[in-house]
XYZ file of C-alpha atoms in Angstrom:
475
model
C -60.612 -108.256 -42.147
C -60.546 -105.075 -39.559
C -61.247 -106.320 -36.011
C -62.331 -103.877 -33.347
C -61.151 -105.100 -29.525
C -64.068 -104.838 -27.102
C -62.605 -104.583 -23.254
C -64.559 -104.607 -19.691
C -63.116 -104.214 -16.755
C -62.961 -105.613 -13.051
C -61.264 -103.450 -10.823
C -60.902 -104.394 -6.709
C -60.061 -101.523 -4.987
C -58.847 -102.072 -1.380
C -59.825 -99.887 0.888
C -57.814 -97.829 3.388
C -59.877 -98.448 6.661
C -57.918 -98.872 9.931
C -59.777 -102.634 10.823
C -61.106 -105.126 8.276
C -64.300 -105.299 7.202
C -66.216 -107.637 9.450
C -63.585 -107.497 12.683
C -61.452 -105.642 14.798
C -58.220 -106.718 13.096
C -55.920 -104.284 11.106
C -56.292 -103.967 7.838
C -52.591 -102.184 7.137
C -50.605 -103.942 4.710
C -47.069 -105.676 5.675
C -46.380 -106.971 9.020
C -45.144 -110.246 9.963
C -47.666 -113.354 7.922
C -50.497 -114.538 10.298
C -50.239 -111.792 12.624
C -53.662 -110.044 12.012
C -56.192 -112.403 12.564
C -58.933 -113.345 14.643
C -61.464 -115.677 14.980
C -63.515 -113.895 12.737
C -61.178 -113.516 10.192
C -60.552 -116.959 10.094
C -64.819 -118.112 10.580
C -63.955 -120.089 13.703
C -67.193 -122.045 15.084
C -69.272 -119.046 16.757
C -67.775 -116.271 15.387
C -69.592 -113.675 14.298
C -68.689 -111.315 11.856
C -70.012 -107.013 11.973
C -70.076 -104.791 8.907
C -67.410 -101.756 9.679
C -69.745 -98.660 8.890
C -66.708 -97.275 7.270
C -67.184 -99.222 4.626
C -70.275 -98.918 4.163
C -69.747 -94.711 3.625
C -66.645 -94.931 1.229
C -68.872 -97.731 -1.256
C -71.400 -94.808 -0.855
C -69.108 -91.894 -1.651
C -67.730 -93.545 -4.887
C -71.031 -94.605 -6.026
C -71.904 -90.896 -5.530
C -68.658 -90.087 -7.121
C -69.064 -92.243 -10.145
C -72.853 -91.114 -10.620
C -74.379 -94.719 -9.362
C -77.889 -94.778 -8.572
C -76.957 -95.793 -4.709
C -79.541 -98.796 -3.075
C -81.641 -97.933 0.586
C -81.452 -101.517 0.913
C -79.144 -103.740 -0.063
C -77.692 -107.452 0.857
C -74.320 -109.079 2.066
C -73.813 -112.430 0.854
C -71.599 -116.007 0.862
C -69.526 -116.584 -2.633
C -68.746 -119.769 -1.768
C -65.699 -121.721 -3.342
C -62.709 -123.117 -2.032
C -59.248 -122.387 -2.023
C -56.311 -122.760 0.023
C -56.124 -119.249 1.175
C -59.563 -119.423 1.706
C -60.279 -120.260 5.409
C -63.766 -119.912 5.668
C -65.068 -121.596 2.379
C -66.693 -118.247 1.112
C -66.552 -114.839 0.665
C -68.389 -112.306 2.080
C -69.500 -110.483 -0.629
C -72.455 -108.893 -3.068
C -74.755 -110.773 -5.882
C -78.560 -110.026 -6.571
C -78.506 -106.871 -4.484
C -75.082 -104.646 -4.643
C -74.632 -100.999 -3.105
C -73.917 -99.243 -6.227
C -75.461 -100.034 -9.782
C -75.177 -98.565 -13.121
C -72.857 -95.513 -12.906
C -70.456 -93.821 -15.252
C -66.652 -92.815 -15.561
C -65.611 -90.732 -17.880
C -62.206 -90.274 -19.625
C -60.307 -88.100 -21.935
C -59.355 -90.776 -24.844
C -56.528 -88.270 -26.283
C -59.351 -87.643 -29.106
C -62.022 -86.548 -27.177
C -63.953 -87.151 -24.176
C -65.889 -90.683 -23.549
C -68.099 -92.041 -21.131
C -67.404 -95.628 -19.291
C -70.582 -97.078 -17.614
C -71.104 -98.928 -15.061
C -72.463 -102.551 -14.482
C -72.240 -102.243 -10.670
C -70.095 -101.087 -7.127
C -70.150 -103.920 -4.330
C -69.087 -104.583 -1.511
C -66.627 -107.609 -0.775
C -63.942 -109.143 1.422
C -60.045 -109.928 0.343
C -59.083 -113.633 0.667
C -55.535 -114.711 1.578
C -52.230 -115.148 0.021
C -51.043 -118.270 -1.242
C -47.047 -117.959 -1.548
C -45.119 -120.215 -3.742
C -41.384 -118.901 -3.994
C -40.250 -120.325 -0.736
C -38.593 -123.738 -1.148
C -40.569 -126.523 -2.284
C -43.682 -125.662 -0.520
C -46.538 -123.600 -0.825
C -47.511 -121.348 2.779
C -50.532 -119.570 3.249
C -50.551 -116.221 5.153
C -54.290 -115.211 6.131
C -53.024 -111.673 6.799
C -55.359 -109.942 3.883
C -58.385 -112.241 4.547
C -61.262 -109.944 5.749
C -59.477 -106.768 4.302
C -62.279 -104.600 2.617
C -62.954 -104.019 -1.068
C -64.969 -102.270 -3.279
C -65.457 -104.275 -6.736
C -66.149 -101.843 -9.859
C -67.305 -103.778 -12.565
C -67.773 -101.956 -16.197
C -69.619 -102.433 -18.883
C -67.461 -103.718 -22.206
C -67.516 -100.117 -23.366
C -63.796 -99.724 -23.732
C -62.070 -100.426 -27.627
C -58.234 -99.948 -26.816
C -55.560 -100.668 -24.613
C -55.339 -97.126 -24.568
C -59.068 -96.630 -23.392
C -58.252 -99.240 -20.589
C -55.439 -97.579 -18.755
C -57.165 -94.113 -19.049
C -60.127 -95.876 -17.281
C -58.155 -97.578 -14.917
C -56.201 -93.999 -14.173
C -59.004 -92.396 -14.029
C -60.950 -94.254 -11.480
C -57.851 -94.480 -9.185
C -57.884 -90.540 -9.229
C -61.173 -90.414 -7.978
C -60.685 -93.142 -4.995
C -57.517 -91.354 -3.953
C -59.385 -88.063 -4.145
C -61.735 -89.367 -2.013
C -59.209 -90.618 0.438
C -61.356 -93.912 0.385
C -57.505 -95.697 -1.178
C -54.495 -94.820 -1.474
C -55.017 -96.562 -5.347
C -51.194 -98.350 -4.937
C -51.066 -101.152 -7.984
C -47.949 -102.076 -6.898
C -48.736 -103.382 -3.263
C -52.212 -104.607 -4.931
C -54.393 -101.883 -3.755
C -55.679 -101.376 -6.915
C -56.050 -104.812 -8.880
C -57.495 -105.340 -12.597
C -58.720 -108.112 -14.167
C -59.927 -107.635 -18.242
C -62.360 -109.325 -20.202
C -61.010 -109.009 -23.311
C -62.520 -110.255 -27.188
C -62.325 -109.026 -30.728
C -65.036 -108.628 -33.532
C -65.420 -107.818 -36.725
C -65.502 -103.716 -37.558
C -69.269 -102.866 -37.605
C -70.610 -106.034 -36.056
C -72.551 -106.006 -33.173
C -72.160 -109.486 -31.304
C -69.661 -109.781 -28.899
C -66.944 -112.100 -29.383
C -65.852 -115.120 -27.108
C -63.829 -112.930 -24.351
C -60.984 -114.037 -21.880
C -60.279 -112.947 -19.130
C -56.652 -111.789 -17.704
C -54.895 -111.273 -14.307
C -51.867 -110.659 -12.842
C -51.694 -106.824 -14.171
C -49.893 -105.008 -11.558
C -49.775 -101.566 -13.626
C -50.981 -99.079 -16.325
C -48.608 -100.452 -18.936
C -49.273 -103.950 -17.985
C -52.866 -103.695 -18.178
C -52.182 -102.030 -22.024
C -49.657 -104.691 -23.282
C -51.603 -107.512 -21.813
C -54.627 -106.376 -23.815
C -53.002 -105.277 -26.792
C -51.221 -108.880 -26.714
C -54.422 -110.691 -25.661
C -56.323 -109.354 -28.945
C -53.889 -109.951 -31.148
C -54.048 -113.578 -30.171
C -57.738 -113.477 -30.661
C -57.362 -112.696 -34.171
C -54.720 -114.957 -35.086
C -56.470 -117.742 -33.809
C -59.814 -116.826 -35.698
C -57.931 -116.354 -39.153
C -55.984 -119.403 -38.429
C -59.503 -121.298 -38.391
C -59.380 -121.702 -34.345
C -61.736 -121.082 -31.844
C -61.260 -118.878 -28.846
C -61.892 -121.023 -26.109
C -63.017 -119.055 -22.742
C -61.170 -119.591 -20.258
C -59.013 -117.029 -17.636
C -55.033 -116.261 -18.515
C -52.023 -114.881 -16.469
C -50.043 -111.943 -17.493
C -46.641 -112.815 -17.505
C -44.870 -109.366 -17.388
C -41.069 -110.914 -18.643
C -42.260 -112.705 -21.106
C -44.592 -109.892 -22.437
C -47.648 -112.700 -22.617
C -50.872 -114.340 -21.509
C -50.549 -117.845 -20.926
C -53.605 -120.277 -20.279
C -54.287 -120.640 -16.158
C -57.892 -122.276 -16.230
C -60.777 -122.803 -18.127
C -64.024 -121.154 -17.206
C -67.493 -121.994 -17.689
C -70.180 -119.084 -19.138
C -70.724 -118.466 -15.289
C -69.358 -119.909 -12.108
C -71.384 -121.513 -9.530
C -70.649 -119.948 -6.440
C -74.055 -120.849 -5.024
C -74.691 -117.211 -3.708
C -77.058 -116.868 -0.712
C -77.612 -114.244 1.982
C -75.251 -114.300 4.862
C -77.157 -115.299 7.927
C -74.997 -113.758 10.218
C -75.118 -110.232 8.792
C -78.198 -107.878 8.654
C -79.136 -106.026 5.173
C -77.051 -102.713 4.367
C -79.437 -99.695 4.902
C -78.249 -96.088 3.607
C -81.363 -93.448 4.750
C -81.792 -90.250 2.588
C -80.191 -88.573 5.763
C -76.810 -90.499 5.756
C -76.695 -89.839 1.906
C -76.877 -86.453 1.752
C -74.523 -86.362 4.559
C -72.122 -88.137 2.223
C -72.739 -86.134 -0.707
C -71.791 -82.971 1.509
C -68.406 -84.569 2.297
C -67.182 -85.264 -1.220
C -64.259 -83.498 -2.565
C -63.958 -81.040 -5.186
C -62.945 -83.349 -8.209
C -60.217 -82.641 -10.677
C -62.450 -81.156 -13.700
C -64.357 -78.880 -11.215
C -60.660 -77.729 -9.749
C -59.227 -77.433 -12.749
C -61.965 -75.154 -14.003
C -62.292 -72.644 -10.684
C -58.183 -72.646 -10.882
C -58.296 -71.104 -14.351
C -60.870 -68.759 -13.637
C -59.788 -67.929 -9.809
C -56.142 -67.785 -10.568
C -55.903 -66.807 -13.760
C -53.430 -69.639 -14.579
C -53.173 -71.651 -18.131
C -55.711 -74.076 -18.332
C -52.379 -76.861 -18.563
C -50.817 -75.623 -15.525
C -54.187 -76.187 -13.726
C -54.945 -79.277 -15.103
C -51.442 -81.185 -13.844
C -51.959 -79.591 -10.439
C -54.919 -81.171 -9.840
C -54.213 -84.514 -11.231
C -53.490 -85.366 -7.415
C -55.686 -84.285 -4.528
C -52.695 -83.322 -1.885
C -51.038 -81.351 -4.671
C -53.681 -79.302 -5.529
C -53.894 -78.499 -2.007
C -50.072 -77.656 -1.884
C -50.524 -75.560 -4.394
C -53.821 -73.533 -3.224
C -51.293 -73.336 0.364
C -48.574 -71.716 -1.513
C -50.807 -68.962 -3.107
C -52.449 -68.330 -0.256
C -48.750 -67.802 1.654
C -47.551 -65.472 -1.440
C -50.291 -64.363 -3.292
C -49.154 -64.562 -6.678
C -51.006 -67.845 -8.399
C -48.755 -68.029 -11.503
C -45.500 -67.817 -9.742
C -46.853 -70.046 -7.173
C -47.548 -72.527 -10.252
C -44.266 -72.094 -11.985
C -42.352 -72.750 -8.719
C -45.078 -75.977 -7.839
C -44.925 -77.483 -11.602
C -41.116 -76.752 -11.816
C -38.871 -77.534 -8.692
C -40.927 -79.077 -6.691
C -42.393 -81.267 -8.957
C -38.837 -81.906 -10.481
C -37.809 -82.887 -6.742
C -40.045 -85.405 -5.927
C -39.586 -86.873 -9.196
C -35.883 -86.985 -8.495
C -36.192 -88.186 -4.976
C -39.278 -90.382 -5.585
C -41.195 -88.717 -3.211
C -44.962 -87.788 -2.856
C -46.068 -84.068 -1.889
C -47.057 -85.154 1.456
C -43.309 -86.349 1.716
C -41.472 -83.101 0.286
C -39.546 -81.342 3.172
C -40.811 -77.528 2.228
C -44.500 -76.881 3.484
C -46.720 -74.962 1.721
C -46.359 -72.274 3.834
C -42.586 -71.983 3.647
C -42.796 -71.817 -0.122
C -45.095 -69.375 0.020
C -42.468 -67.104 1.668
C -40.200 -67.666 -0.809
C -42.048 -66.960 -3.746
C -43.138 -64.092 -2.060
C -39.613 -63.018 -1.684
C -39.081 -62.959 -4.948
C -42.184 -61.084 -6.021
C -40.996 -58.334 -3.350
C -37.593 -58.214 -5.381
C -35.778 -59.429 -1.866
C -34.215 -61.561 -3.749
C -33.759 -62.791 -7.569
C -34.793 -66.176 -8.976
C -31.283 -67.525 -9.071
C -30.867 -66.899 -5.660
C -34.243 -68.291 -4.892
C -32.746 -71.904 -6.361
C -30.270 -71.741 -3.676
C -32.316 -70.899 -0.921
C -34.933 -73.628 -1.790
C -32.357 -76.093 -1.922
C -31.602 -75.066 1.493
C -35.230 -75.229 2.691
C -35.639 -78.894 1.668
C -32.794 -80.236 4.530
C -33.662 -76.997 7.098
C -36.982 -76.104 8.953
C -35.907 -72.059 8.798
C -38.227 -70.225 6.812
C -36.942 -68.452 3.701
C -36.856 -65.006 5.001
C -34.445 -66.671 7.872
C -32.210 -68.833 5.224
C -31.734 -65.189 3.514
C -30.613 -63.332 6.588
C -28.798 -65.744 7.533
C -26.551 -66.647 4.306
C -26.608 -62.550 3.691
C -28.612 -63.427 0.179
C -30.807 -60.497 -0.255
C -30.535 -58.859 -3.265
C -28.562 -56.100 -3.727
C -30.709 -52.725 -5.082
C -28.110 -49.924 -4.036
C -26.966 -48.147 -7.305
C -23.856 -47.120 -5.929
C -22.877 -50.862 -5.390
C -23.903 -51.851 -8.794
C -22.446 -49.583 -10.629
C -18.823 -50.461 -8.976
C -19.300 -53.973 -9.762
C -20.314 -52.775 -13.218
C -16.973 -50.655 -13.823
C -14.895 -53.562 -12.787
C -16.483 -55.730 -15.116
C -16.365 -53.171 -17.883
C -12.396 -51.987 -16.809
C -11.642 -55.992 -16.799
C -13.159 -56.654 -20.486
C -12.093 -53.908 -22.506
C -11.754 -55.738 -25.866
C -15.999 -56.749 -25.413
C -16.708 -53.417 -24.275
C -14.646 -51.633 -27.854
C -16.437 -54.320 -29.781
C -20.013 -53.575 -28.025
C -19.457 -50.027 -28.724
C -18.902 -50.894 -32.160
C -22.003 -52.106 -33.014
C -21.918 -55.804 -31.459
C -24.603 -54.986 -29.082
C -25.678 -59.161 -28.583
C -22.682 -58.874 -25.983
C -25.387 -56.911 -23.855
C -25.805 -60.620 -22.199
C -21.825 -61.242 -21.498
C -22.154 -58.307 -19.580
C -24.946 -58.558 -17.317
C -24.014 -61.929 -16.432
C -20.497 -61.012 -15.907
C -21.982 -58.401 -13.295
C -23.874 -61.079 -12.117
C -21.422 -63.201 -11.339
C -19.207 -60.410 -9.798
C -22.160 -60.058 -6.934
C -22.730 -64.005 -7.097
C -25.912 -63.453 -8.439
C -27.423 -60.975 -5.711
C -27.699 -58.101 -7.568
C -31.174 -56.861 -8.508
C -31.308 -57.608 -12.752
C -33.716 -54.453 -13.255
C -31.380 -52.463 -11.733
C -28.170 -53.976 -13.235
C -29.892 -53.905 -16.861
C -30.711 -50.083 -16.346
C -27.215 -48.499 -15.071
C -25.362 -51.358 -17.520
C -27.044 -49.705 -20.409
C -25.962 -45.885 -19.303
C -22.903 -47.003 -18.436
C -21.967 -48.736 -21.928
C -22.547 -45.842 -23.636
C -19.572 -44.175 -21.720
């Protein structure tokens, strides 16, 4: 029998506010354990907590981002459950009434476009951090408790592992273009839980699902899902049952293992927060938030094609990332040639901050500079080659590029009269290439001109060298 996986996702996406979400404490990750916390944080006896309007905007913006119809009115309230590294005895968090509802993502499945909808976009607060590798013990550090997240909850639309990390990918490009998180999986900024089943090809009951944590990246979240379902359908044709119930990744071992049982729903006995007003979002503070959303990747992508003239692939991996498709609109704008503004922004610098493990906002050559440089090179100042050597200069020195040049003497030579002697000493040093050239073995054209080019380490100007080369082989 042909099973078809059926996959929704939960997705907390911690946001990158300066102070938690109902205090004054900072919400930057690191820092020594139990160091940022307050009464508040911790729901001390007369505490009382206030909503940071910051939030408030950037559950807006991606609810506006993610085409959510976006609530006037809507309600904080207490998840309550307990937990070591859960002072307080709730959450603060969103039920009956979230922020966001019924939106859509879409995603490029590698055979085709699909939409992704949207159960819901809430509000909520981080809990703690229970840590267990230290000795014998188990220590709590309250550090994250009160931290803000946005919860994105999908419908079970998605059918592959695939499908899943596109999703996931895809919604962490729109919260970084939106500067609302900086969408790191790694330090948990961006954490997934699946719900994941299997049924039979053409049937339309769902299955009994699971549920799986602990995915800490794109590849995880694939193998997890892709192992997950195929222990669905090996128990089913064994004659088992899948029992519900929520599993850990375990990323060595490449597989889920069983972490607790789980009911058809929890009973977190939900009910306002008394100490917190209802969320209200007026038609004036939306449409101030719809005028201060980005330009997202398909709409760049598009105006960069048609603007720049540039291939419709080069556009489309300079605007996977906000700041680089910034870069790059900073660099044209410096040198005013798009494509070899793309060339140079797809080829060495991306290959540089792949090398170094950097990120664009990291990369030692501003926009600006580059700009110069490419420029440089369009004014036939100097010739790719040299370029290389001049931007590898730029990344450990502040000098612009015209200033590297004068300084290392690397403008290109144009003067005739200087090419032409460094052509008849390469032509009076290889006279066995030049007979057999002049014999019909013209593919030793090349030898030549990079003979010459070597002979004026590379600053002579190719047009010219390839025009008084040709004259002068004739003889």
């Amino acid at each position: 029998m042909n099973y078809e996986i059926v996959v929704g996702l939960e997705v907390h996406c911690q946001l990158n506010t300066v102070t938690k979400a109902f205090c004054g404490c900072s919400a930057k990750f690191g820092g020594a354990a139990n160091s940022n916390v307050c009464p508040v944080c911790l729901a001390l006896p007369g505490a009382l907590p206030v909503l940071n309007a910051r939030v408030v905007e950037d559950a807006v913006k991606l609810g506006l981002a993610t085409d959510c119809t976006i609530a006037s009115h809507s309600i904080l309230a207490r998840k309550n459950y307990f937990y070591p590294d859960l002072p307080k005895g709730y959450q603060i968090s969103q039920f009956e009434e979230p922020i966001c509802s019924e939106g859509m993502i879409h995603i490029d499945t590698g055979e085709g476009r699909k939409e992704v909808r949207l159960v819901r976009i809430h509000i909520e607060e981080d809990a703690g951090k229970s840590i267990h590798d230290i000795g014998d013990d188990t220590y709590i550090d309250v550090n994250r408790c009160g931290v803000p997240l946005l919860e994105i909850v999908s419908y079970p639309d998605l059918r592959t592992p695939k499908e899943a990390s596109a999703y996931l990918q895809k919604l962490r490009q729109i919260v970084k273009y939106l500067g609302v998180s900086d969408g790191n999986m790694e330090e948990g900024s961006l954490r997934c839980d699946a719900n994941v089943s299997v049924r039979p090809v053409g049937s339309t009951e769902y299955g009994t699902r699971t549920e799986i944590k602990n995915m800490n990246s794109f590849k995880n979240v694939e193998k997890a899902i892709e192992y997950e379902a195929k222990r669905h359908i090996e128990v089913i044709e064994g004659g088992g049952k899948i029992v519900q119930e929520t599993r850990l990744w375990d990323a060595d071992k490449l597989e889920t293992r069983s972490m607790r049982g789980k009911e058809a729903a929890h009973d977190y006995r939900y009910f306002p927060d008394p100490d917190l007003v209802p969320v209200l979002v007026d038609d004036s503070t939306l449409e101030r938030l719809k005028g201060e959303l980005p330009e997202f990747p398909e709409d760049r992508s598009a105006r960069f094609v048609s603007e720049y003239g540039i291939p419709a692939y080069d556009a489309g991996v300079l605007t996977v990332e906000r700041e680089l498709a910034d870069y790059f609109e900073g660099v044209v704008q410096a040198s005013g040639d798009a494509k070899a503004s793309s060339n140079w922004v797809m080829g060495e610098v991306m290959r540089t901050l792949k090398e170094k493990y950097l990120d664009i906002s990291e990369f030692g050559i501003s926009a600006e500079r580059l700009g110069g440089l490419v420029r440089m090179i369009g004014t036939g100042t100097i010739s790719n080659t040299i370029a290389k050597q001049v931007f590898e200069i730029m990344q450990s020195d502040e000098a612009t590029a015209e200033a590297v040049v004068e300084r290392e003497g690397l403008a290109q030579v144009s003067d005739t009269g200087a090419i032409e002697a460094a052509i008849q000493e390469v032509l009076d040093a290889n006279p066995k290439q030049l007979e057999q050239y002049r014999g019909g073995k013209e593919q030793l054209f090349g030898f030549f001109v990079g003979q010459c080019m070597q002979k004026t380490k590379g600053k002579a100007n190719p047009k010219v060298v390839n025009e008084i080369l040709r004259k002068m082989l004739v003889g």
